[in-house]
CSV table of C-alpha atoms in Angstrom, one decimal:
chain,number,residue,atom,x,y,z
A,1,MET,CA,0.1,-0.1,-0.1
A,2,LYS,CA,2.7,2.4,0.9
A,3,LYS,CA,4.4,1.7,-2.1
A,4,TYR,CA,1.2,3.1,-4.5
A,5,ILE,CA,1.0,5.7,-2.4
A,6,HIS,CA,4.8,6.6,-2.9
A,7,ILE,CA,4.2,6.1,-6.9
A,8,TYR,CA,1.3,8.8,-6.7
A,9,LEU,CA,2.6,10.9,-4.9
A,10,SER,CA,5.4,11.5,-7.3
A,11,LEU,CA,3.4,11.4,-10.4
A,12,SER,CA,1.4,14.1,-8.7
A,13,LEU,CA,4.3,16.5,-7.9
A,14,CYS,CA,5.5,15.8,-11.7
A,15,VAL,CA,2.2,17.0,-13.1
A,16,ILE,CA,2.6,19.8,-10.7
A,17,LEU,CA,6.0,20.8,-11.9
A,18,ASN,CA,5.3,20.6,-15.7
A,19,PHE,CA,2.1,22.5,-15.0
A,20,ASN,CA,4.1,25.3,-13.3
A,21,SER,CA,7.2,24.9,-16.4
A,22,TYR,CA,4.3,25.3,-19.1
A,23,THR,CA,2.9,28.2,-17.1
A,24,LEU,CA,6.4,30.0,-17.1
A,25,LEU,CA,7.3,29.4,-20.4
A,26,ALA,CA,3.8,30.6,-21.8
A,27,ALA,CA,4.2,34.0,-19.3
A,28,ASN,CA,8.2,34.4,-20.6
A,29,ARG,CA,7.3,33.6,-24.2
A,30,GLY,CA,9.2,35.7,-27.2
A,31,LYS,CA,10.8,37.8,-24.5
A,32,ASN,CA,14.3,35.9,-24.8
A,33,VAL,CA,13.8,35.5,-28.7
A,34,PRO,CA,15.0,38.3,-30.9
A,35,LYS,CA,12.4,40.4,-32.6
A,36,ARG,CA,12.5,42.3,-35.6
A,37,ASN,CA,13.8,45.7,-35.2
A,38,ASP,CA,10.8,48.0,-36.6
A,39,SER,CA,12.7,51.2,-36.6
A,40,VAL,CA,15.4,49.7,-39.0
A,41,PHE,CA,14.1,49.9,-42.9
A,42,ASN,CA,16.6,48.3,-44.9
A,43,VAL,CA,16.4,49.4,-48.9
A,44,LEU,CA,16.4,46.0,-50.2
A,45,GLU,CA,12.9,45.0,-48.4
A,46,TYR,CA,11.2,48.6,-50.4
A,47,GLY,CA,12.3,46.8,-53.8
A,48,ALA,CA,15.8,48.0,-54.5
A,49,ARG,CA,17.7,45.6,-56.4
A,50,GLY,CA,21.5,47.2,-55.9
A,51,ASP,CA,22.6,45.7,-59.2
A,52,GLY,CA,23.9,49.3,-60.1
A,53,SER,CA,22.2,49.1,-63.4
A,54,SER,CA,18.3,49.1,-62.2
A,55,TYR,CA,17.2,52.5,-60.5
A,56,ASP,CA,16.5,52.5,-57.0
A,57,THR,CA,15.5,56.0,-56.8
A,58,LYS,CA,11.6,55.1,-55.5
A,59,ALA,CA,12.7,52.3,-53.5
A,60,PHE,CA,14.7,54.6,-51.6
A,61,GLN,CA,12.2,57.3,-51.1
A,62,ALA,CA,9.6,54.6,-49.7
A,63,ALA,CA,12.0,53.4,-47.5
A,64,TRP,CA,12.5,57.1,-46.2
A,65,THR,CA,9.0,57.4,-46.3
A,66,ALA,CA,8.6,54.8,-43.7
A,67,THR,CA,12.1,55.7,-41.7
A,68,CYS,CA,10.9,59.2,-40.9
A,69,LYS,CA,7.4,57.7,-39.1
A,70,ALA,CA,9.2,56.0,-36.6
A,71,ASN,CA,11.4,57.7,-33.4
A,72,GLY,CA,14.6,57.0,-34.2
A,73,GLY,CA,14.5,55.4,-37.6
A,74,VAL,CA,17.2,54.2,-39.5
A,75,MET,CA,17.3,53.5,-43.3
A,76,VAL,CA,19.8,50.9,-44.2
A,77,VAL,CA,21.6,50.8,-47.0
A,78,PRO,CA,23.6,47.4,-47.3
A,79,SER,CA,27.0,46.3,-47.7
A,80,GLY,CA,27.5,44.1,-51.2
A,81,HIS,CA,25.4,46.0,-53.5
A,82,THR,CA,25.4,48.9,-56.0
A,83,PHE,CA,22.5,51.4,-56.0
A,84,LEU,CA,21.8,53.9,-58.7
A,85,LEU,CA,20.2,56.5,-57.9
A,86,GLN,CA,18.5,59.8,-59.9
A,87,PRO,CA,18.1,63.2,-58.3
A,88,ILE,CA,16.3,62.3,-54.8
A,89,ILE,CA,15.0,64.7,-52.3
A,90,PHE,CA,14.6,62.9,-48.3
A,91,ASN,CA,12.4,65.9,-46.8
A,92,GLY,CA,12.4,65.7,-42.8
A,93,ASP,CA,9.7,68.5,-42.2
A,94,LYS,CA,7.3,65.2,-41.4
A,95,CYS,CA,9.6,63.1,-39.7
A,96,GLN,CA,10.5,62.2,-36.0
A,97,PRO,CA,13.1,63.2,-34.0
A,98,ASN,CA,16.9,61.5,-34.2
A,99,VAL,CA,16.3,59.9,-37.9
A,100,ALA,CA,19.1,58.8,-39.7
A,101,VAL,CA,21.1,56.7,-43.0
A,102,GLN,CA,23.4,54.0,-42.5
A,103,VAL,CA,25.3,53.8,-45.7
A,104,ASP,CA,27.2,50.7,-45.8
A,105,GLY,CA,27.1,49.8,-49.9
A,106,ILE,CA,27.7,51.7,-53.1
A,107,ILE,CA,25.6,54.6,-54.0
A,108,VAL,CA,26.1,55.8,-57.6
A,109,ALA,CA,24.8,58.9,-59.7
A,110,SER,CA,23.2,58.3,-62.8
A,111,THR,CA,25.0,59.3,-66.1
A,112,ASN,CA,21.9,59.6,-68.2
A,113,LYS,CA,21.5,62.9,-68.9
A,114,LEU,CA,17.8,63.0,-69.3
A,115,ASP,CA,17.4,62.2,-65.6
A,116,TRP,CA,18.7,66.0,-64.7
A,117,LYS,CA,16.4,67.7,-66.6
A,118,LYS,CA,14.4,69.4,-63.8
A,119,ASN,CA,17.5,69.3,-61.4
A,120,THR,CA,18.2,72.2,-59.7
A,121,GLY,CA,22.0,71.5,-58.6
A,122,GLN,CA,21.5,68.6,-56.4
A,123,TRP,CA,21.9,64.9,-56.5
A,124,ILE,CA,21.0,63.9,-53.4
A,125,LEU,CA,19.1,66.3,-51.2
A,126,PHE,CA,18.6,66.6,-47.0
A,127,THR,CA,16.4,69.4,-46.1
A,128,LYS,CA,13.9,70.6,-43.1
A,129,TYR,CA,15.4,68.4,-40.6
A,130,LYS,CA,14.7,70.0,-37.4
A,131,ASN,CA,15.2,67.4,-35.2
A,132,GLY,CA,18.0,65.8,-35.8
A,133,ILE,CA,19.5,63.4,-38.5
A,134,THR,CA,22.8,61.0,-39.0
A,135,ILE,CA,24.4,60.1,-42.1
A,136,SER,CA,26.5,57.6,-41.6
A,137,GLY,CA,28.3,54.5,-42.6
A,138,ASN,CA,31.0,51.4,-42.8
A,139,GLY,CA,32.6,51.7,-46.0
A,140,GLY,CA,29.9,53.5,-47.6
A,141,VAL,CA,30.4,55.4,-50.7
A,142,PHE,CA,28.7,58.1,-52.7
A,143,ASP,CA,29.9,58.1,-56.4
A,144,GLY,CA,28.8,61.4,-58.2
A,145,HIS,CA,30.3,60.3,-61.5
A,146,GLY,CA,31.6,63.7,-62.2
A,147,GLN,CA,33.9,63.0,-64.8
A,148,THR,CA,31.0,63.4,-67.2
A,149,TRP,CA,30.4,67.0,-66.3
A,150,TRP,CA,34.1,68.7,-65.7
A,151,ASN,CA,34.9,68.0,-69.1
A,152,PRO,CA,34.2,71.6,-70.3
A,153,LYS,CA,33.3,70.5,-74.1
A,154,ALA,CA,31.2,68.0,-72.7
A,155,ASP,CA,27.6,68.3,-74.3
A,156,HIS,CA,25.0,68.8,-71.1
A,157,GLU,CA,22.6,71.1,-72.6
A,158,ARG,CA,23.1,73.9,-70.5
A,159,LEU,CA,22.2,71.5,-67.3
A,160,VAL,CA,23.2,72.7,-64.0
A,161,ALA,CA,25.9,70.5,-62.1
A,162,PRO,CA,24.8,69.3,-59.2
A,163,HIS,CA,26.4,69.2,-56.0
A,164,ALA,CA,26.8,65.5,-54.1
A,165,MET,CA,24.9,65.9,-51.3
A,166,THR,CA,23.3,68.7,-49.8
A,167,ILE,CA,22.4,69.8,-46.4
A,168,SER,CA,19.9,72.2,-46.3
A,169,ASN,CA,18.0,74.1,-43.5
A,170,CYS,CA,18.8,71.9,-40.9
A,171,ASN,CA,19.2,71.4,-37.4
A,172,ASN,CA,21.6,68.9,-35.6
A,173,VAL,CA,23.4,67.1,-38.4
A,174,THR,CA,26.1,64.5,-38.2
A,175,ILE,CA,27.8,63.3,-41.5
A,176,THR,CA,30.4,60.4,-40.5
A,177,GLY,CA,32.0,57.4,-41.7
A,178,ILE,CA,31.2,57.6,-45.2
A,179,ARG,CA,33.3,58.5,-48.7
A,180,ILE,CA,32.0,61.1,-51.2
A,181,GLN,CA,33.8,60.9,-54.5
A,182,ASN,CA,33.9,62.4,-58.2
A,183,SER,CA,31.0,64.5,-57.5
A,184,PRO,CA,29.9,67.1,-60.8
A,185,ARG,CA,30.5,69.9,-58.2
A,186,MET,CA,30.6,70.6,-54.3
A,187,HIS,CA,31.2,67.1,-52.7
A,188,ILE,CA,29.1,68.5,-49.4
A,189,TYR,CA,27.1,71.8,-49.6
A,190,ILE,CA,25.8,73.2,-46.0
A,191,GLU,CA,23.4,75.7,-46.0
A,192,GLU,CA,21.4,77.2,-43.7
A,193,SER,CA,21.9,75.1,-41.2
A,194,GLN,CA,22.6,75.0,-37.2
A,195,GLU,CA,24.6,72.5,-35.2
A,196,VAL,CA,26.6,70.7,-37.8
A,197,LYS,CA,29.2,67.8,-37.1
A,198,VAL,CA,31.5,66.3,-40.0
A,199,PHE,CA,34.2,64.0,-38.9
A,200,ASN,CA,35.8,60.8,-40.2
A,201,VAL,CA,34.6,61.9,-43.9
A,202,THR,CA,36.8,61.2,-46.9
A,203,VAL,CA,36.2,63.3,-50.1
A,204,SER,CA,38.0,62.2,-53.2
A,205,SER,CA,38.5,63.9,-56.8
A,206,PRO,CA,41.0,64.7,-59.0
A,207,GLY,CA,43.1,67.8,-58.6
A,208,ASN,CA,41.9,68.9,-62.3
A,209,SER,CA,38.0,68.5,-61.4
A,210,SER,CA,36.6,71.9,-61.7
A,211,ASN,CA,34.5,73.6,-58.8
A,212,THR,CA,34.5,70.7,-56.6
A,213,ASP,CA,34.8,72.3,-53.0
A,214,GLY,CA,35.1,69.4,-50.6
A,215,ILE,CA,33.0,70.8,-48.1
A,216,HIS,CA,31.1,74.2,-48.7
A,217,LEU,CA,29.6,76.3,-45.7
A,218,SER,CA,26.9,78.9,-46.7
A,219,ARG,CA,24.7,80.9,-43.7
A,220,SER,CA,25.7,78.4,-41.4
A,221,GLN,CA,26.5,78.7,-37.6
A,222,HIS,CA,28.2,76.4,-34.9
A,223,VAL,CA,29.6,74.1,-37.7
A,224,ASP,CA,32.2,71.4,-36.5
A,225,ILE,CA,34.3,69.8,-39.3
A,226,HIS,CA,37.5,67.2,-38.0
A,227,ASN,CA,39.0,64.1,-38.6
A,228,SER,CA,38.3,64.5,-42.6
A,229,THR,CA,40.6,63.6,-45.5
A,230,LEU,CA,39.8,66.1,-48.8
A,231,ALA,CA,41.0,66.1,-51.9
A,232,CYS,CA,39.3,68.0,-54.6
A,233,GLY,CA,40.0,70.3,-57.4
A,234,ASP,CA,38.5,73.5,-55.6
A,235,ASP,CA,38.6,74.6,-52.0
A,236,CYS,CA,38.7,71.8,-49.7
A,237,ILE,CA,36.7,74.0,-47.2
A,238,SER,CA,34.9,76.7,-48.8
A,239,ILE,CA,33.4,79.6,-46.0
A,240,GLN,CA,30.7,81.8,-47.0
A,241,ALA,CA,28.7,84.7,-46.4
A,242,GLY,CA,26.6,84.4,-43.1
A,243,CYS,CA,29.0,81.8,-41.5
A,244,SER,CA,30.1,81.9,-37.7
A,245,ASP,CA,31.3,79.7,-35.2
A,246,ILE,CA,33.1,77.2,-37.9
A,247,LYS,CA,36.1,75.2,-36.0
A,248,VAL,CA,38.2,72.9,-38.5
A,249,TYR,CA,40.4,70.9,-37.0
A,250,ASN,CA,42.7,67.6,-37.7
A,251,VAL,CA,41.8,67.8,-41.4
A,252,ASN,CA,44.0,66.8,-44.5
A,253,CYS,CA,43.8,68.8,-47.5
A,254,GLY,CA,45.1,68.0,-50.7
A,255,PRO,CA,45.1,68.7,-54.0
A,256,GLY,CA,42.9,71.6,-54.0
A,257,HIS,CA,42.9,75.0,-53.0
A,258,GLY,CA,43.0,75.1,-49.3
A,259,TYR,CA,41.0,76.2,-46.9
A,260,SER,CA,38.9,79.5,-48.1
A,261,ILE,CA,36.7,82.0,-46.4
A,262,GLY,CA,35.0,83.8,-49.6
A,263,GLY,CA,34.7,85.0,-52.1
A,264,LEU,CA,32.7,87.4,-50.0
A,265,GLY,CA,31.1,90.7,-51.9
A,266,TYR,CA,30.0,89.5,-55.0
A,267,ARG,CA,28.7,92.1,-57.5
A,268,GLY,CA,28.2,94.6,-54.4
A,269,SER,CA,26.8,92.2,-52.3
A,270,ARG,CA,27.2,91.9,-48.4
A,271,ALA,CA,28.8,89.5,-46.4
A,272,LEU,CA,29.5,88.6,-42.7
A,273,VAL,CA,31.7,85.9,-41.6
A,274,SER,CA,33.1,85.8,-37.7
A,275,ASP,CA,34.5,83.5,-35.2
A,276,ILE,CA,36.5,80.8,-37.4
A,277,MET,CA,39.1,78.4,-36.2
A,278,ILE,CA,41.1,76.2,-38.4
A,279,TYR,CA,43.8,74.5,-36.6
A,280,ASP,CA,45.8,71.5,-36.2
A,281,SER,CA,45.7,70.8,-39.6
A,282,ASN,CA,47.7,70.1,-42.9
A,283,VAL,CA,47.5,71.1,-46.6
A,284,GLN,CA,49.8,69.5,-49.6
A,285,ASP,CA,50.1,70.3,-52.9
A,286,SER,CA,47.4,72.6,-53.3
A,287,MET,CA,47.2,76.1,-54.9
A,288,THR,CA,46.4,78.4,-51.5
A,289,GLY,CA,46.9,77.4,-48.0
A,290,VAL,CA,45.0,79.6,-45.9
A,291,ARG,CA,43.1,82.3,-47.9
A,292,ILE,CA,40.5,85.0,-47.4
A,293,LYS,CA,38.8,86.4,-50.9
A,294,THR,CA,36.5,89.0,-51.4
A,295,TRP,CA,34.8,91.2,-54.5
A,296,GLU,CA,35.9,94.7,-55.6
A,297,GLY,CA,32.7,96.7,-54.4
A,298,GLY,CA,30.9,94.0,-51.5
A,299,SER,CA,30.5,95.2,-48.0
A,300,GLY,CA,30.5,93.5,-45.0
A,301,SER,CA,33.5,92.0,-42.5
A,302,VAL,CA,35.6,88.8,-41.8
A,303,HIS,CA,36.9,89.2,-38.5
A,304,ASN,CA,38.0,87.1,-35.5
A,305,VAL,CA,39.6,84.6,-37.7
A,306,THR,CA,42.6,82.2,-36.6
A,307,PHE,CA,44.6,80.1,-38.4
A,308,SER,CA,46.7,77.9,-36.4
A,309,SER,CA,49.4,74.9,-35.9
A,310,ILE,CA,48.8,74.3,-40.4
A,311,THR,CA,51.8,72.5,-42.3
A,312,MET,CA,52.3,73.3,-45.9
A,313,THR,CA,53.8,71.0,-48.0
A,314,ASP,CA,54.7,72.5,-51.7
A,315,VAL,CA,51.8,74.6,-51.5
A,316,LYS,CA,51.6,77.3,-54.1
A,317,THR,CA,50.9,80.3,-51.9
A,318,PRO,CA,50.3,79.2,-47.6
A,319,ILE,CA,49.4,82.3,-46.5
A,320,THR,CA,46.7,84.6,-49.2
A,321,ILE,CA,44.4,87.9,-48.5
A,322,ASP,CA,43.1,88.9,-51.7
A,323,GLN,CA,40.4,91.9,-52.0
A,324,HIS,CA,40.8,92.3,-55.5
A,325,TYR,CA,39.7,88.8,-56.2
A,326,GLY,CA,38.4,88.8,-60.2
A,327,GLY,CA,40.3,91.8,-61.0
A,328,ALA,CA,39.5,95.6,-60.5
A,329,ARG,CA,36.9,96.6,-62.8
A,330,GLY,CA,36.9,98.8,-65.8
A,331,GLY,CA,41.0,98.5,-64.4
A,332,MET,CA,40.6,100.7,-61.3
A,333,ALA,CA,39.5,99.5,-58.0
A,334,GLU,CA,36.3,100.4,-56.4
A,335,ALA,CA,36.1,102.2,-53.3
A,336,SER,CA,33.7,99.7,-51.4
A,337,ALA,CA,35.1,96.2,-49.6
A,338,VAL,CA,34.3,94.0,-47.5
A,339,SER,CA,36.3,94.7,-44.3
A,340,ILE,CA,38.9,92.3,-43.5
A,341,THR,CA,40.1,92.6,-39.1
A,342,GLY,CA,41.1,90.3,-36.7
A,343,ILE,CA,43.4,87.8,-38.1
A,344,THR,CA,45.6,85.7,-37.0
A,345,TYR,CA,48.5,83.5,-38.6
A,346,GLN,CA,49.8,81.4,-35.8
A,347,ASN,CA,52.6,78.3,-36.3
A,348,ILE,CA,52.4,78.1,-39.8
A,349,THR,CA,55.0,76.2,-41.2
A,350,GLY,CA,56.4,74.2,-44.4
A,351,THR,CA,57.1,74.8,-48.0
A,352,TYR,CA,56.0,77.0,-50.3
A,353,THR,CA,56.2,76.5,-54.5
A,354,ARG,CA,55.7,80.1,-55.6
A,355,THR,CA,54.9,83.0,-53.1
A,356,SER,CA,55.4,82.6,-49.0
A,357,VAL,CA,53.0,85.5,-48.3
A,358,SER,CA,50.5,87.2,-50.0
A,359,LEU,CA,48.5,90.2,-48.5
A,360,LEU,CA,46.7,92.0,-51.2
A,361,CYS,CA,44.5,94.3,-49.2
A,362,SER,CA,42.4,97.6,-50.4
A,363,GLU,CA,43.3,100.9,-50.6
A,364,TYR,CA,39.8,101.8,-49.3
A,365,LYS,CA,39.1,99.2,-46.4
A,366,PRO,CA,43.1,98.6,-45.6
A,367,CYS,CA,43.3,94.8,-44.1
A,368,ASN,CA,44.0,95.5,-39.6
A,369,ASN,CA,44.6,93.6,-37.2
A,370,LEU,CA,46.8,90.9,-38.6
A,371,THR,CA,48.9,89.3,-36.0
A,372,MET,CA,51.2,86.9,-37.4
A,373,ALA,CA,53.5,84.4,-35.0
A,374,GLY,CA,55.7,81.2,-35.6
A,375,ILE,CA,55.8,81.1,-39.5
A,376,HIS,CA,58.3,79.4,-41.0
A,377,LEU,CA,57.5,78.6,-44.8
A,378,MET,CA,60.7,77.6,-46.9
A,379,PRO,CA,60.7,77.2,-50.4
A,380,SER,CA,60.1,73.6,-51.9
A,381,LYS,CA,63.4,71.6,-52.6
A,382,ASP,CA,61.6,70.2,-55.7
A,383,LYS,CA,62.8,72.6,-58.6
A,384,LYS,CA,60.3,71.4,-60.8
A,385,GLN,CA,57.6,72.9,-58.7
A,386,GLY,CA,59.1,76.3,-59.7
A,387,ARG,CA,60.6,79.5,-57.6
A,388,GLY,CA,59.2,80.8,-54.3
A,389,GLY,CA,59.1,84.3,-53.8
A,390,GLY,CA,57.4,87.0,-51.3
A,391,PRO,CA,56.5,87.7,-49.1
A,392,TYR,CA,54.4,90.7,-50.7
A,393,CYS,CA,52.0,93.3,-48.7
A,394,SER,CA,50.0,96.0,-49.6
A,395,HIS,CA,47.5,97.8,-47.5
A,396,ALA,CA,48.0,95.2,-44.6
A,397,TYR,CA,48.5,96.6,-41.1
A,398,GLY,CA,49.2,94.4,-38.0
A,399,GLU,CA,52.1,92.9,-36.0
A,400,VAL,CA,54.7,90.4,-36.0
A,401,LEU,CA,54.8,89.2,-32.5
A,402,THR,CA,58.1,86.3,-33.3
A,403,GLU,CA,60.7,86.8,-35.7
A,404,THR,CA,59.2,84.6,-38.9
A,405,LEU,CA,60.5,83.2,-42.3
A,406,PRO,CA,60.7,85.0,-44.4
A,407,SER,CA,60.4,88.0,-42.4
A,408,LEU,CA,57.4,89.9,-42.2
A,409,HIS,CA,58.5,92.9,-40.2
A,410,ASN,CA,59.0,94.9,-43.2
A,411,CYS,CA,55.7,93.9,-44.9
A,412,LEU,CA,53.0,94.4,-42.4
A,413,GLN,CA,52.4,98.3,-41.2
A,414,PRO,CA,51.6,99.3,-38.0
A,415,ILE,CA,47.8,98.5,-36.7
A,416,LEU,CA,45.8,101.5,-37.7
A,417,LYS,CA,44.1,102.9,-34.7
């Protein structure tokens, strides 16, 4: 009898344990099982083929529409594929906050000129993101196929050469981990935007590709550009009217036209640029190193600019100010000019191939309060580069705080009071 009682109790305990186990599994069903991330949207799932020959523009647009609806949504462009895109606009005025684009594959621009008939100068346009957007990548490439645009004899029926990537009217933008190459015009064009960070970005185009600025800034504030390599056919970084609080550091520039402010004051326009810092960077095989250029007849000002700890290697003219950019109209300088004051050059070193320092300022609006310290520029040892010279100063006023090479004591005149 005791034997049967023992068996009965054992069976009862097993039933109870199994019941509790099933109850526990039911209660936790799915908790430890990976779920599909509802905030990630892969362009392949929206019809993109990624074969490099089929248009994927509509699929990208559909994937982005879905991404915008998710707070923190991410549109993924996967590796192992090449996606062909016509001009496309990613509009963020109805997007949830903190959306992102993750580019791990290759995106190429159409070379069919019919696709650019309605283009207004952009290939990939991000606009109206007021709540933040991140454009990042892990080996991702944007290829603008600019070779078909750079040839001045190319038949484009007066089509506007597009910028590769445009950021327009946005706040809180991050661009990182991508490569932009062979842009028809500017590689990254940033306008009317604030709180922009660009880092770990590579720009690559031949030195003879016309008007292919690496990063072009217009009417933008609080921009931070660092740890990037920019090689192009024009300014590595171009800073235009309406820009302030711009920091550039740990950037490698060349070939190209160096780091430029301007040209400002075109056709009598008013330009204001202030609080610019470019430091701890390099320039090589470039037309200019650090440059400020303004058109005659303009107005406004450039002030509080610092160029510091920049190494030049075989740069034609490392330090340049040109208030006669484009040449005097009618052979005579105009009485109006953009004012240039409070410019500091510190620890600018390296080699030049044409002119060490060229400060060609306006007799009507002389450059004033220029500061020079730690300037050490030698002619290039590469005889093929030509013969160096300078310095040249005209209507330039400031002070030299240390001994410089070449000597600038007799080049700058005492500060105007």
